[in-house]
Coordinates of C-alpha atoms and ligand atoms in Angstrom, one line a residue:
M1 CA 3.1 -6.4 6.3
C2 CA 1.8 -9.9 7.1
G3 CA -1.8 -10.7 6.8
I4 CA -3.9 -12.2 9.6
V5 CA -7.3 -13.7 9.5
G6 CA -9.6 -15.6 12.0
Y7 CA -13.0 -17.3 12.0
I8 CA -15.4 -18.4 14.7
G9 CA -18.8 -19.8 13.8
N10 CA -20.7 -22.9 12.7
K11 CA -18.8 -23.6 9.5
N12 CA -15.5 -25.3 8.9
S13 CA -13.0 -22.5 9.5
V14 CA -10.2 -24.0 7.4
P15 CA -11.4 -23.2 3.8
I16 CA -12.5 -19.7 5.0
L17 CA -9.0 -19.1 6.5
I18 CA -7.2 -20.3 3.3
D19 CA -9.5 -18.1 1.1
G20 CA -8.9 -15.1 3.4
L21 CA -5.1 -15.7 3.4
K22 CA -5.1 -15.7 -0.4
R23 CA -6.8 -12.4 -0.4
L24 CA -4.3 -11.0 2.1
E25 CA -1.3 -12.6 0.4
Y26 CA -0.3 -9.3 -1.1
R27 CA 0.7 -8.2 2.4
G28 CA 3.4 -10.9 2.6
Y29 CA 4.1 -14.3 1.1
D30 CA 7.2 -15.7 2.7
S31 CA 5.3 -18.4 4.6
A32 CA 1.8 -19.2 5.7
G33 CA 0.1 -21.1 8.5
V34 CA -3.2 -21.9 10.2
G35 CA -4.0 -22.8 13.7
I36 CA -7.2 -24.4 14.8
L37 CA -8.9 -25.7 17.9
S38 CA -10.5 -29.1 17.4
N39 CA -11.2 -32.2 19.5
E40 CA -10.0 -30.3 22.5
S41 CA -6.6 -29.8 21.1
A42 CA -4.8 -26.9 19.3
E43 CA -3.2 -27.8 16.0
V44 CA -0.8 -25.8 13.9
Y45 CA 0.0 -26.3 10.2
K46 CA 2.6 -24.2 8.5
K47 CA 4.5 -24.1 5.3
E48 CA 7.3 -22.0 3.9
G49 CA 6.2 -20.2 0.7
K50 CA 2.9 -19.3 -0.7
V51 CA -0.6 -19.9 0.7
S52 CA -1.2 -22.4 -2.1
D53 CA 1.7 -24.5 -0.8
L54 CA 0.0 -24.5 2.6
E55 CA -3.3 -25.4 1.0
S56 CA -1.8 -28.4 -0.7
H57 CA 0.0 -29.4 2.5
I58 CA -3.1 -29.4 4.6
S59 CA -5.4 -31.0 2.1
E60 CA -4.5 -34.5 3.1
F61 CA -5.5 -33.9 6.7
K62 CA -9.2 -33.2 6.1
L63 CA -9.2 -30.6 8.8
N64 CA -12.4 -29.5 10.3
S65 CA -12.7 -26.9 13.1
K66 CA -15.2 -24.1 13.9
V67 CA -12.5 -21.8 15.2
G68 CA -9.2 -20.9 13.6
I69 CA -6.6 -18.3 12.8
G70 CA -4.3 -17.9 9.8
H71 CA -1.3 -15.9 8.9
T72 CA 0.7 -15.0 5.7
R73 CA 4.2 -13.7 6.6
W74 CA 6.5 -11.0 5.4
A75 CA 9.7 -11.8 7.4
T76 CA 11.1 -9.2 9.8
H77 CA 12.8 -11.3 12.6
G78 CA 14.1 -14.6 11.4
I79 CA 14.4 -16.0 7.9
P80 CA 11.4 -17.2 6.0
N81 CA 11.1 -20.9 7.0
E82 CA 8.6 -23.2 8.6
V83 CA 9.8 -22.7 12.2
N84 CA 9.5 -18.9 11.9
A85 CA 6.1 -19.2 10.3
H86 CA 3.0 -18.3 12.3
P87 CA 1.0 -19.3 14.4
H88 CA 3.5 -19.5 17.2
F89 CA 2.6 -21.6 20.3
N90 CA 3.4 -21.9 24.0
P91 CA 5.4 -24.9 25.3
E92 CA 2.3 -27.0 25.9
K93 CA 0.9 -26.1 22.4
T94 CA -2.4 -25.0 23.9
L95 CA -2.1 -21.3 23.0
L96 CA -1.7 -20.1 19.4
V97 CA -0.8 -16.6 18.3
I98 CA -0.5 -14.8 15.0
H99 CA 1.0 -11.3 14.8
N100 CA 1.5 -8.5 12.3
G101 CA 4.0 -5.9 13.5
I102 CA 7.3 -5.7 15.4
I103 CA 7.9 -6.2 19.1
E104 CA 10.7 -3.7 19.5
N105 CA 11.7 -4.7 23.1
Y106 CA 11.7 -8.4 22.3
T107 CA 15.3 -9.0 23.4
V108 CA 14.6 -7.8 26.9
L109 CA 11.4 -9.7 27.1
K110 CA 13.1 -12.8 25.8
K111 CA 15.8 -12.6 28.4
N112 CA 13.2 -12.2 31.2
L113 CA 11.2 -15.2 29.9
R114 CA 14.4 -17.3 29.6
D115 CA 15.0 -16.5 33.3
E116 CA 11.5 -17.9 34.0
G117 CA 12.4 -21.1 32.2
Y118 CA 11.0 -20.5 28.7
E119 CA 12.8 -21.9 25.7
F120 CA 12.6 -20.5 22.2
I121 CA 12.5 -22.5 19.0
S122 CA 12.1 -19.7 16.5
D123 CA 14.0 -16.5 15.8
T124 CA 10.8 -14.4 15.8
D125 CA 9.7 -11.6 18.0
T126 CA 6.2 -13.1 18.0
E127 CA 7.3 -16.2 20.0
V128 CA 8.2 -13.8 22.8
L129 CA 4.7 -12.5 22.8
V130 CA 3.1 -16.0 22.9
N131 CA 5.3 -17.0 25.8
L132 CA 4.5 -13.8 27.6
I133 CA 0.8 -14.4 27.2
D134 CA 1.4 -17.9 28.4
F135 CA 3.3 -16.6 31.5
Y136 CA 0.1 -14.6 32.5
L137 CA -2.2 -17.5 31.7
K138 CA -0.2 -19.5 34.2
K139 CA -0.9 -16.8 36.7
E140 CA -4.6 -17.9 36.3
L141 CA -5.7 -15.1 34.2
N142 CA -8.2 -15.7 31.4
L143 CA -7.0 -15.3 27.8
C144 CA -8.2 -11.8 27.3
N145 CA -6.6 -10.6 30.5
A146 CA -3.4 -12.5 29.8
V147 CA -3.3 -10.7 26.4
R148 CA -3.9 -7.3 28.0
F149 CA -1.2 -7.9 30.7
A150 CA 1.3 -9.1 28.1
L151 CA 0.7 -6.2 25.8
S152 CA 1.2 -3.7 28.6
K153 CA 4.8 -4.9 28.7
V154 CA 5.3 -4.7 24.9
E155 CA 6.9 -1.8 23.0
G156 CA 6.3 -1.8 19.2
T157 CA 3.4 -2.5 16.9
Y158 CA 1.0 -5.4 16.7
G159 CA -2.2 -6.7 15.2
I160 CA -2.6 -10.0 16.9
A161 CA -5.1 -12.9 17.2
A162 CA -4.9 -15.6 19.9
I163 CA -6.8 -18.8 20.5
Y164 CA -6.5 -21.0 23.5
K165 CA -7.5 -24.7 24.0
N166 CA -9.0 -24.0 27.4
E167 CA -11.3 -21.2 26.1
P168 CA -12.4 -22.6 22.7
D169 CA -15.4 -20.3 22.4
K170 CA -13.4 -17.2 21.5
I171 CA -10.6 -15.5 19.5
V172 CA -8.9 -12.6 21.3
V173 CA -7.5 -9.8 19.1
A174 CA -5.7 -6.6 19.8
R175 CA -4.1 -3.8 17.8
K176 CA -1.5 -1.1 18.0
G177 CA -0.1 0.3 14.9
S178 CA -1.1 -2.6 12.6
P179 CA -4.6 -2.7 11.2
L180 CA -7.3 -5.1 12.5
V181 CA -10.9 -5.3 11.5
I182 CA -13.8 -7.4 12.8
G183 CA -16.3 -8.8 10.3
V184 CA -19.7 -9.2 12.0
G185 CA -21.7 -12.0 10.6
E186 CA -24.8 -14.1 11.5
E187 CA -23.8 -16.7 14.0
E188 CA -20.2 -16.2 12.9
N189 CA -17.6 -13.5 13.2
L190 CA -14.3 -13.0 11.5
I191 CA -11.2 -10.9 12.0
A192 CA -8.6 -9.8 9.5
S193 CA -5.9 -7.3 8.6
D194 CA -8.2 -5.8 6.1
V195 CA -11.7 -6.1 4.6
N196 CA -10.5 -8.0 1.5
A197 CA -10.5 -11.1 3.6
L198 CA -14.0 -10.5 5.0
I199 CA -16.0 -9.2 2.1
A200 CA -17.0 -12.7 0.9
H201 CA -18.7 -13.3 4.2
T202 CA -20.0 -10.0 5.5
K203 CA -20.1 -6.3 4.7
R204 CA -20.6 -5.3 8.4
V205 CA -17.3 -4.3 10.0
V206 CA -15.9 -2.8 13.1
Y207 CA -12.4 -1.2 12.9
L208 CA -10.3 -1.7 16.0
E209 CA -8.3 1.3 17.2
D210 CA -4.9 1.3 18.7
N211 CA -4.7 0.0 22.3
E212 CA -8.0 -1.8 21.9
V213 CA -8.5 -5.5 22.6
A214 CA -11.5 -7.6 21.7
E215 CA -13.0 -11.0 22.5
I216 CA -14.7 -12.4 19.5
Y217 CA -17.4 -15.1 20.1
K218 CA -19.5 -16.6 17.3
D219 CA -22.5 -14.6 18.2
R220 CA -21.1 -11.4 19.8
F221 CA -17.9 -9.5 20.4
I222 CA -16.7 -7.3 23.3
V223 CA -14.2 -4.5 22.7
K224 CA -12.2 -3.0 25.6
T225 CA -9.2 -0.7 26.1
L226 CA -6.0 -2.3 27.2
N227 CA -6.9 -0.9 30.6
D228 CA -10.1 -3.0 30.6
E229 CA -12.6 -0.2 30.0
K230 CA -15.5 -1.5 27.9
L231 CA -16.2 0.3 24.6
Q232 CA -19.2 0.7 22.4
K233 CA -18.1 0.3 18.8
H234 CA -20.0 1.4 15.7
I235 CA -20.7 -1.2 13.0
E236 CA -19.9 0.2 9.6
E237 CA -21.2 -1.1 6.2
I238 CA -18.4 -1.4 3.6
E239 CA -18.8 -1.1 -0.1
G240 CA -17.2 -3.2 -2.8
S241 CA -17.7 -6.7 -4.1
I242 CA -15.8 -9.9 -4.3
E243 CA -15.4 -9.3 -8.1
E244 CA -13.3 -6.3 -7.4
I245 CA -10.7 -8.4 -5.6
T246 CA -10.4 -11.2 -8.1
K247 CA -8.3 -11.2 -11.3
G248 CA -11.3 -11.1 -13.6
G249 CA -9.7 -13.1 -16.3
F250 CA -6.4 -11.3 -16.4
P251 CA -3.2 -13.3 -15.8
H252 CA -2.1 -10.9 -13.1
F253 CA -3.6 -8.3 -10.8
M254 CA -1.1 -5.8 -12.0
L255 CA -2.3 -6.1 -15.6
K256 CA -5.9 -6.0 -14.5
E257 CA -5.2 -2.8 -12.5
I258 CA -3.3 -1.2 -15.4
M259 CA -6.2 -1.9 -17.7
E260 CA -8.8 -0.7 -15.2
Q261 CA -7.4 2.8 -15.2
P262 CA -10.0 4.5 -17.5
E263 CA -12.6 3.3 -15.0
S264 CA -10.7 4.0 -11.8
I265 CA -9.9 7.5 -13.1
K266 CA -13.6 8.0 -13.8
N267 CA -14.4 6.9 -10.2
S268 CA -11.8 9.3 -8.8
L269 CA -13.4 12.3 -10.5
R270 CA -17.0 11.3 -10.5
G271 CA -19.2 14.2 -9.1
R272 CA -16.1 16.2 -8.3
V273 CA -15.7 18.4 -11.4
I274 CA -18.0 21.4 -12.0
L275 CA -17.1 22.2 -15.6
K276 CA -19.2 25.3 -16.1
D277 CA -17.6 27.1 -13.1
G278 CA -14.2 25.6 -13.6
L279 CA -14.3 24.3 -10.1
A280 CA -13.6 21.1 -8.1
K281 CA -15.9 19.9 -5.4
L282 CA -14.3 17.7 -2.8
G283 CA -16.8 16.7 0.0
G284 CA -14.1 15.7 2.4
L285 CA -12.5 19.2 2.3
I286 CA -15.6 21.2 2.9
G287 CA -15.0 23.5 5.9
Y288 CA -11.2 23.3 5.3
E289 CA -10.9 24.9 1.9
D290 CA -10.0 28.4 3.1
R291 CA -7.5 27.1 5.6
I292 CA -5.8 25.1 2.9
A293 CA -5.8 27.9 0.4
G294 CA -4.5 30.3 3.0
S295 CA -1.6 28.0 4.0
K296 CA 1.8 29.6 4.1
R297 CA 3.2 26.3 2.9
I298 CA 2.0 22.9 1.8
I299 CA 4.1 19.9 2.7
I300 CA 3.5 16.6 1.1
C301 CA 4.5 13.4 2.9
A302 CA 4.5 9.9 1.4
C303 CA 6.6 6.9 0.4
G304 CA 7.3 5.1 -2.9
T305 CA 4.9 5.7 -5.7
S306 CA 2.7 7.9 -3.5
W307 CA 5.8 10.1 -3.0
H308 CA 6.2 10.3 -6.8
A309 CA 2.5 11.5 -7.0
G310 CA 3.4 14.1 -4.4
L311 CA 6.3 15.4 -6.5
V312 CA 3.9 15.9 -9.4
A313 CA 1.6 17.7 -7.1
E314 CA 4.4 20.0 -6.1
Y315 CA 4.7 21.2 -9.7
M316 CA 0.9 21.5 -10.0
I317 CA 0.3 23.5 -6.8
E318 CA 3.2 25.8 -7.3
Q319 CA 2.2 26.5 -10.9
Y320 CA -1.5 27.2 -10.3
A321 CA -2.1 27.9 -6.6
D322 CA 0.9 29.9 -5.8
I323 CA 1.7 28.3 -2.5
P324 CA 5.3 27.0 -1.8
V325 CA 5.3 23.2 -1.6
E326 CA 7.8 20.8 -0.1
V327 CA 7.7 17.1 -0.7
E328 CA 9.1 14.8 2.0
Y329 CA 9.8 11.2 2.3
A330 CA 7.6 10.3 5.3
S331 CA 10.4 8.1 6.7
E332 CA 12.8 11.1 6.9
F333 CA 10.2 13.6 8.0
R334 CA 9.3 11.6 11.1
Y335 CA 12.8 11.5 12.3
R336 CA 13.8 15.1 11.7
N337 CA 12.5 18.0 13.7
P338 CA 10.2 19.4 11.0
I339 CA 9.4 23.0 11.6
L340 CA 5.6 23.2 11.3
S341 CA 2.9 25.6 12.4
K342 CA -0.8 25.9 12.2
D343 CA -0.3 27.9 9.0
D344 CA 0.9 24.8 7.3
T345 CA -1.1 22.1 5.6
V346 CA 0.5 18.7 5.3
I347 CA -0.9 16.3 2.7
F348 CA -0.4 12.6 3.4
I349 CA -0.7 10.4 0.3
S350 CA -1.0 6.7 0.8
Q351 CA -2.7 4.0 -1.2
S352 CA -3.0 1.6 1.7
G353 CA -3.6 4.2 4.4
E354 CA -1.5 2.0 6.6
T355 CA 2.2 2.8 5.7
A356 CA 4.0 3.0 9.1
D357 CA 6.3 5.8 8.1
T358 CA 3.5 8.0 6.7
L359 CA 1.3 7.3 9.7
A360 CA 4.1 8.3 12.1
A361 CA 4.8 11.5 10.1
L362 CA 1.0 12.3 10.3
K363 CA 1.1 11.9 14.1
E364 CA 4.1 14.2 14.3
A365 CA 2.5 16.9 12.1
K366 CA -0.7 16.7 14.1
R367 CA 1.2 17.2 17.3
K368 CA 2.8 20.3 15.8
G369 CA -0.6 21.9 14.9
A370 CA -0.5 21.6 11.1
L371 CA -3.7 20.8 9.2
C372 CA -3.4 17.2 8.1
V373 CA -5.1 16.1 4.9
G374 CA -5.2 12.5 3.8
V375 CA -5.2 11.4 0.2
V376 CA -5.9 7.7 0.6
N377 CA -7.4 4.8 -1.3
V378 CA -8.4 2.3 1.3
V379 CA -11.6 3.4 3.0
G380 CA -11.5 3.3 6.8
S381 CA -7.7 2.8 6.9
T382 CA -5.7 4.3 9.7
I383 CA -4.3 7.3 7.8
A384 CA -7.8 8.2 6.5
R385 CA -9.1 8.1 10.1
E386 CA -6.2 9.9 11.7
S387 CA -6.2 12.8 9.3
H388 CA -8.1 15.9 10.2
T389 CA -9.8 15.7 6.8
G390 CA -9.1 14.2 3.4
V391 CA -10.1 12.9 0.0
Y392 CA -10.5 9.3 -1.0
I393 CA -9.0 8.5 -4.4
H394 CA -11.6 5.7 -5.0
A395 CA -9.3 3.7 -7.2
G396 CA -10.9 0.5 -5.9
P397 CA -8.8 -2.4 -4.3
E398 CA -5.2 -2.5 -5.6
I399 CA -3.8 -5.9 -5.0
G400 CA -0.7 -6.0 -7.2
V401 CA 2.3 -5.0 -5.2
A402 CA 3.4 -2.6 -7.9
S403 CA 1.1 0.4 -7.5
T404 CA -0.4 1.5 -10.9
K405 CA -4.0 2.6 -10.8
A406 CA -3.6 4.2 -7.4
F407 CA -0.9 6.4 -8.8
T408 CA -3.1 7.8 -11.6
S409 CA -6.0 8.2 -9.2
Q410 CA -3.7 10.0 -6.8
L411 CA -2.8 12.4 -9.6
I412 CA -6.4 13.0 -10.4
V413 CA -7.3 13.9 -6.8
L414 CA -4.2 16.1 -6.5
S415 CA -5.1 17.9 -9.6
L416 CA -8.6 18.5 -8.2
I417 CA -7.2 19.8 -4.9
T418 CA -4.9 22.1 -7.0
L419 CA -7.9 23.3 -9.0
L420 CA -9.9 23.9 -5.8
I421 CA -7.2 25.9 -4.1
A422 CA -6.1 27.8 -7.2
R423 CA -9.7 28.9 -7.9
K424 CA -9.9 30.2 -4.3
K425 CA -6.8 32.2 -5.2
N426 CA -6.0 33.8 -8.5
L427 CA -7.0 31.3 -11.1
S428 CA -9.7 32.6 -13.5
V429 CA -12.9 30.7 -14.3
V430 CA -11.6 30.3 -17.9
E431 CA -8.4 28.7 -16.8
G432 CA -10.3 26.7 -14.3
R433 CA -12.6 25.4 -17.0
E434 CA -9.6 24.5 -19.2
I435 CA -8.2 22.3 -16.4
A436 CA -11.6 20.8 -15.6
Q437 CA -12.2 19.9 -19.2
A438 CA -8.8 18.4 -19.5
I439 CA -9.3 16.3 -16.4
L440 CA -12.7 15.0 -17.8
E441 CA -11.0 13.9 -21.0
L442 CA -8.4 11.7 -19.4
P443 CA -10.2 8.4 -19.2
E444 CA -10.6 8.2 -22.9
K445 CA -7.0 9.2 -23.5
V446 CA -5.8 6.6 -21.1
Q447 CA -7.8 4.0 -23.0
E448 CA -6.2 5.1 -26.2
I449 CA -2.8 4.3 -24.7
L450 CA -3.9 1.0 -23.3
N451 CA -5.0 0.0 -26.8
Q452 CA -1.3 0.0 -27.7
N453 CA -0.5 -2.7 -25.2
E454 CA 0.8 -5.0 -28.0
L455 CA 3.2 -2.4 -29.3
V456 CA 4.6 -1.9 -25.8
E457 CA 5.0 -5.7 -25.4
K458 CA 7.0 -5.8 -28.6
V459 CA 9.3 -3.0 -27.3
A460 CA 9.6 -4.9 -24.0
E461 CA 10.8 -8.0 -25.9
K462 CA 13.9 -6.2 -27.1
F463 CA 15.0 -5.2 -23.6
V464 CA 14.4 -8.3 -21.5
D465 CA 18.1 -9.0 -21.1
A466 CA 19.1 -5.5 -20.1
H467 CA 20.8 -5.2 -16.7
N468 CA 20.4 -1.5 -16.2
F469 CA 17.9 1.2 -17.3
L470 CA 17.9 4.9 -17.1
Y471 CA 14.7 6.9 -17.1
L472 CA 14.9 10.6 -17.9
G473 CA 12.3 13.4 -17.9
R474 CA 12.1 17.1 -17.1
G475 CA 9.5 19.2 -15.2
Y476 CA 6.3 17.3 -14.8
Q477 CA 8.0 14.3 -16.4
F478 CA 10.8 14.0 -13.8
P479 CA 8.6 12.3 -11.2
V480 CA 7.3 10.0 -14.0
A481 CA 10.9 9.0 -14.8
L482 CA 11.3 8.1 -11.1
E483 CA 8.0 6.1 -11.1
G484 CA 8.9 4.3 -14.4
A485 CA 12.3 3.3 -12.8
L486 CA 10.6 2.1 -9.6
K487 CA 8.0 0.0 -11.5
L488 CA 10.8 -1.7 -13.5
K489 CA 13.1 -2.4 -10.6
E490 CA 10.5 -3.7 -8.2
I491 CA 9.0 -6.3 -10.5
S492 CA 11.8 -7.2 -12.9
Y493 CA 14.8 -6.8 -10.6
I494 CA 16.5 -4.8 -13.3
H495 CA 18.5 -2.0 -11.8
A496 CA 16.9 1.3 -13.0
E497 CA 17.3 4.9 -12.1
G498 CA 15.2 8.0 -12.7
Y499 CA 16.9 11.3 -13.3
P500 CA 15.9 14.8 -14.3
A501 CA 17.0 14.7 -18.0
A502 CA 19.3 17.8 -17.6
E503 CA 21.2 16.1 -14.7
M504 CA 22.4 13.4 -17.1
K505 CA 25.4 15.3 -18.1
H506 CA 26.4 15.8 -14.5
G507 CA 27.2 12.2 -14.0
P508 CA 24.9 9.5 -15.3
I509 CA 26.1 10.1 -18.9
A510 CA 29.2 8.2 -18.0
L511 CA 27.0 5.1 -17.8
I512 CA 25.8 5.3 -21.4
D513 CA 27.0 2.7 -23.9
E514 CA 25.4 0.3 -26.3
N515 CA 24.1 -1.8 -23.3
M516 CA 22.3 0.9 -21.6
P517 CA 18.6 1.4 -22.5
V518 CA 17.5 5.0 -21.8
V519 CA 13.8 5.8 -21.5
F520 CA 13.0 9.4 -22.4
I521 CA 9.7 10.8 -21.4
A522 CA 9.5 13.6 -24.0
P523 CA 6.0 15.1 -24.5
T524 CA 6.0 18.3 -26.5
D525 CA 6.1 20.8 -23.6
S526 CA 8.2 23.8 -22.8
V527 CA 11.3 21.7 -22.3
Y528 CA 10.8 19.4 -25.2
E529 CA 13.7 20.8 -27.3
K530 CA 16.1 20.5 -24.4
V531 CA 15.1 16.9 -23.9
V532 CA 15.7 16.3 -27.7
S533 CA 19.2 17.5 -27.2
N534 CA 19.6 15.0 -24.4
I535 CA 18.3 12.3 -26.7
E536 CA 21.0 13.3 -29.3
E537 CA 23.6 13.1 -26.6
V538 CA 22.6 9.6 -25.7
K539 CA 22.4 8.5 -29.3
A540 CA 25.9 9.9 -30.0
R541 CA 27.2 7.6 -27.3
G542 CA 25.4 4.5 -28.6
G543 CA 22.7 4.2 -25.9
R544 CA 19.5 2.4 -26.8
I545 CA 16.5 4.7 -26.6
I546 CA 12.9 4.3 -25.9
A547 CA 10.8 7.4 -26.0
V548 CA 7.3 8.3 -24.8
A549 CA 6.1 11.1 -27.0
N550 CA 3.0 12.9 -28.2
N551 CA 0.8 11.4 -31.0
D552 CA 1.4 14.5 -33.1
N553 CA 5.2 14.4 -32.8
G554 CA 6.3 12.9 -36.1
K555 CA 9.8 14.2 -35.9
I556 CA 10.8 11.9 -33.0
D557 CA 10.3 8.8 -35.1
D558 CA 13.3 9.8 -37.2
L559 CA 15.4 10.2 -34.0
V560 CA 14.3 7.2 -31.9
E561 CA 13.7 3.6 -32.9
N562 CA 11.3 2.7 -30.1
T563 CA 8.6 5.3 -29.6
I564 CA 5.4 4.9 -27.8
K565 CA 2.9 7.6 -28.6
V566 CA 0.4 9.2 -26.2
P567 CA -2.3 11.7 -26.7
S568 CA -1.8 15.3 -25.6
T569 CA -3.2 17.2 -22.6
I570 CA -2.2 20.2 -20.5
P571 CA 1.3 19.7 -19.0
M572 CA 0.0 19.3 -15.5
L573 CA -1.9 16.2 -16.5
M574 CA 0.6 14.7 -18.9
P575 CA 2.0 12.4 -16.1
V576 CA -1.4 10.6 -16.0
L577 CA -0.8 9.6 -19.7
T578 CA 3.0 9.2 -19.9
V579 CA 3.2 6.8 -16.9
I580 CA 0.9 4.3 -18.6
P581 CA 3.4 3.0 -21.2
L582 CA 6.0 2.8 -18.5
Q583 CA 3.7 0.6 -16.3
L584 CA 3.1 -1.7 -19.3
L585 CA 6.8 -1.8 -20.2
A586 CA 7.8 -2.9 -16.7
Y587 CA 4.9 -5.4 -16.6
H588 CA 5.9 -7.1 -19.9
I589 CA 9.6 -7.2 -19.2
A590 CA 8.9 -8.9 -15.8
V591 CA 6.5 -11.4 -17.4
K592 CA 9.0 -12.2 -20.1
K593 CA 11.6 -12.8 -17.5
G594 CA 9.2 -15.3 -15.9
L595 CA 8.8 -13.4 -12.7
N596 CA 5.9 -13.2 -10.3
V597 CA 4.8 -9.6 -11.0
D598 CA 2.1 -9.6 -8.4
Q599 CA 4.3 -10.8 -5.6
P600 CA 7.9 -9.6 -6.3
R601 CA 10.6 -10.9 -3.9
N602 CA 11.1 -9.2 -0.6
L603 CA 8.2 -6.8 -1.0
A604 CA 4.7 -6.4 0.4
K605 CA 1.9 -4.2 -0.5
S606 CA 1.4 -2.5 2.8
V607 CA 4.6 -1.5 4.6
T608 CA 3.4 -1.4 8.2
V609 CA 6.9 -1.8 9.7
E610 CA 9.6 0.9 9.8
Ligands
LIG701 O1 0.3 2.4 0.6 P1 1.2 3.5 0.3 O2 0.8 4.3 -0.9 O3 1.5 4.3 1.5 O4 2.6 2.7 -0.1 C1 3.7 3.5 -0.3 C2 4.8 2.6 -0.9 O5 5.1 1.5 -0.1 C3 4.3 2.0 -2.3 O6 4.0 3.0 -3.2 C4 5.4 1.1 -2.9 O7 6.5 1.9 -3.3 C5 4.9 0.4 -4.1 N1 5.4 -1.0 -4.1 C6 5.3 1.0 -5.4 O8 4.8 0.3 -6.5

């Protein structure tokens, strides 16, 4: 949560900071601010609301400075207002600090600083940090050492950047638990929470690790440990382009990302399917395949949409690879005492690769000797780097807060992992080929569904005023029901719940009346007839039904007024198809309600706090 960016070089930093903040806004959008050093003074400009509000606010000042830092906030401590916005500053307003993370011991530190005479104007934990650094600066330490000393007293997580009027030739940054990357340019350097903010300026990056601090000058950078040991860091070349992180003519990132799915799925499976042998080839897993296939148990840990992908994988792996699977919320797993051994494989699924709960669960599983496999989208992210091994999903940058293309790409990679392990076990080449063929056919089938966008929009129109929704599915479609409900609630603020269809009669059926829309995910699989019975039960009670069914299912049209048809594939891959109409449905309902689908209230793309 929160995005941070910094620039030092020969250009005016302000437009670069604003542009970087816009690209990081998906990380938080409660308030935004920039801090610059100019004419031997430090200046701060902040605004509650979006980066565009800050941009219009500062336009009248004609700011020009060759060094600056910027922040877009997702509020943790203190309400979203101008005072709590970053950068925060010391009493003399000579030191400016931006921060992504949480200082857990801030109350103790605050008390100590108050005893030293410091006064606080905001409710944030960050102001404690800035005053603590100031405390050490006043002990005649330079900025880097003051930051190191201050951070040695801090418990919690941080990605920070600091600038200081008396040392205007540098930005000092540090990280623990929150991502921070240095962009290495020609006579200019940048820092940011992620590469999206850098890619317009450089493709050469250095990822800072936990407990590292760096001094960034315009023509060099020095990285050290918090204990002052100098480190040699490797400069990596990143892929991707600026086009990938713009809306490309679509009104919202979410719609662009939904529509991109035929392409993102192709990217996830490119070079990874060997059709003639019915095999999957996953470069990242080479050397680990036997250990994974020989696992006594596979545990899948994730949050939100990634957790739903994990639930689908549970069905896949148990059906084909014959290994017991457990799917865990990362947030619960990390605080239990999970019983793990070296015979277990734990798969961590994360789009961002930075989710704090998933990362903490990964560290716990590593400590306990399990093999840790990352299934991650963002290349170079912390979960990708901390896992023993892993597979990138290659969905491309996902900016919309509601995860769409990452979900389908996760399913693709999880189906490939299933194929790989199953073929190491009992799956025959013929069955392997069937799965491989079905995977390869998915992009075209997804396109067919996307072509019905207008039909889904018309269905959405009828349900804009609903206050509640129920999503029901069985087997492979149960996780899709959960995902459909999550998509709707997070962007349209309509209360929605997903249930296994058969559970309906154990409670939720009491909710059914003429005001309750029920979405049935009802492909013609082994449980189809049972789902039809559930549809009848809802109809009998006056519920309004939307069904997602197969193209060749003519019968359902007599039963249900609003049907969205999808092509057929093998059951294990049906979620890749059935989820698409649900993504579109949520999108159109939210747009019709006039809501900001890319930046829904209270949410952020990357949940880097507990
Ligand atoms: O980056 P991750 O996949 O680890 O994120 C997990 C969840 O925070 C994420 O899926 C969240 O639920 C999305 N907003 C869902 O659309």
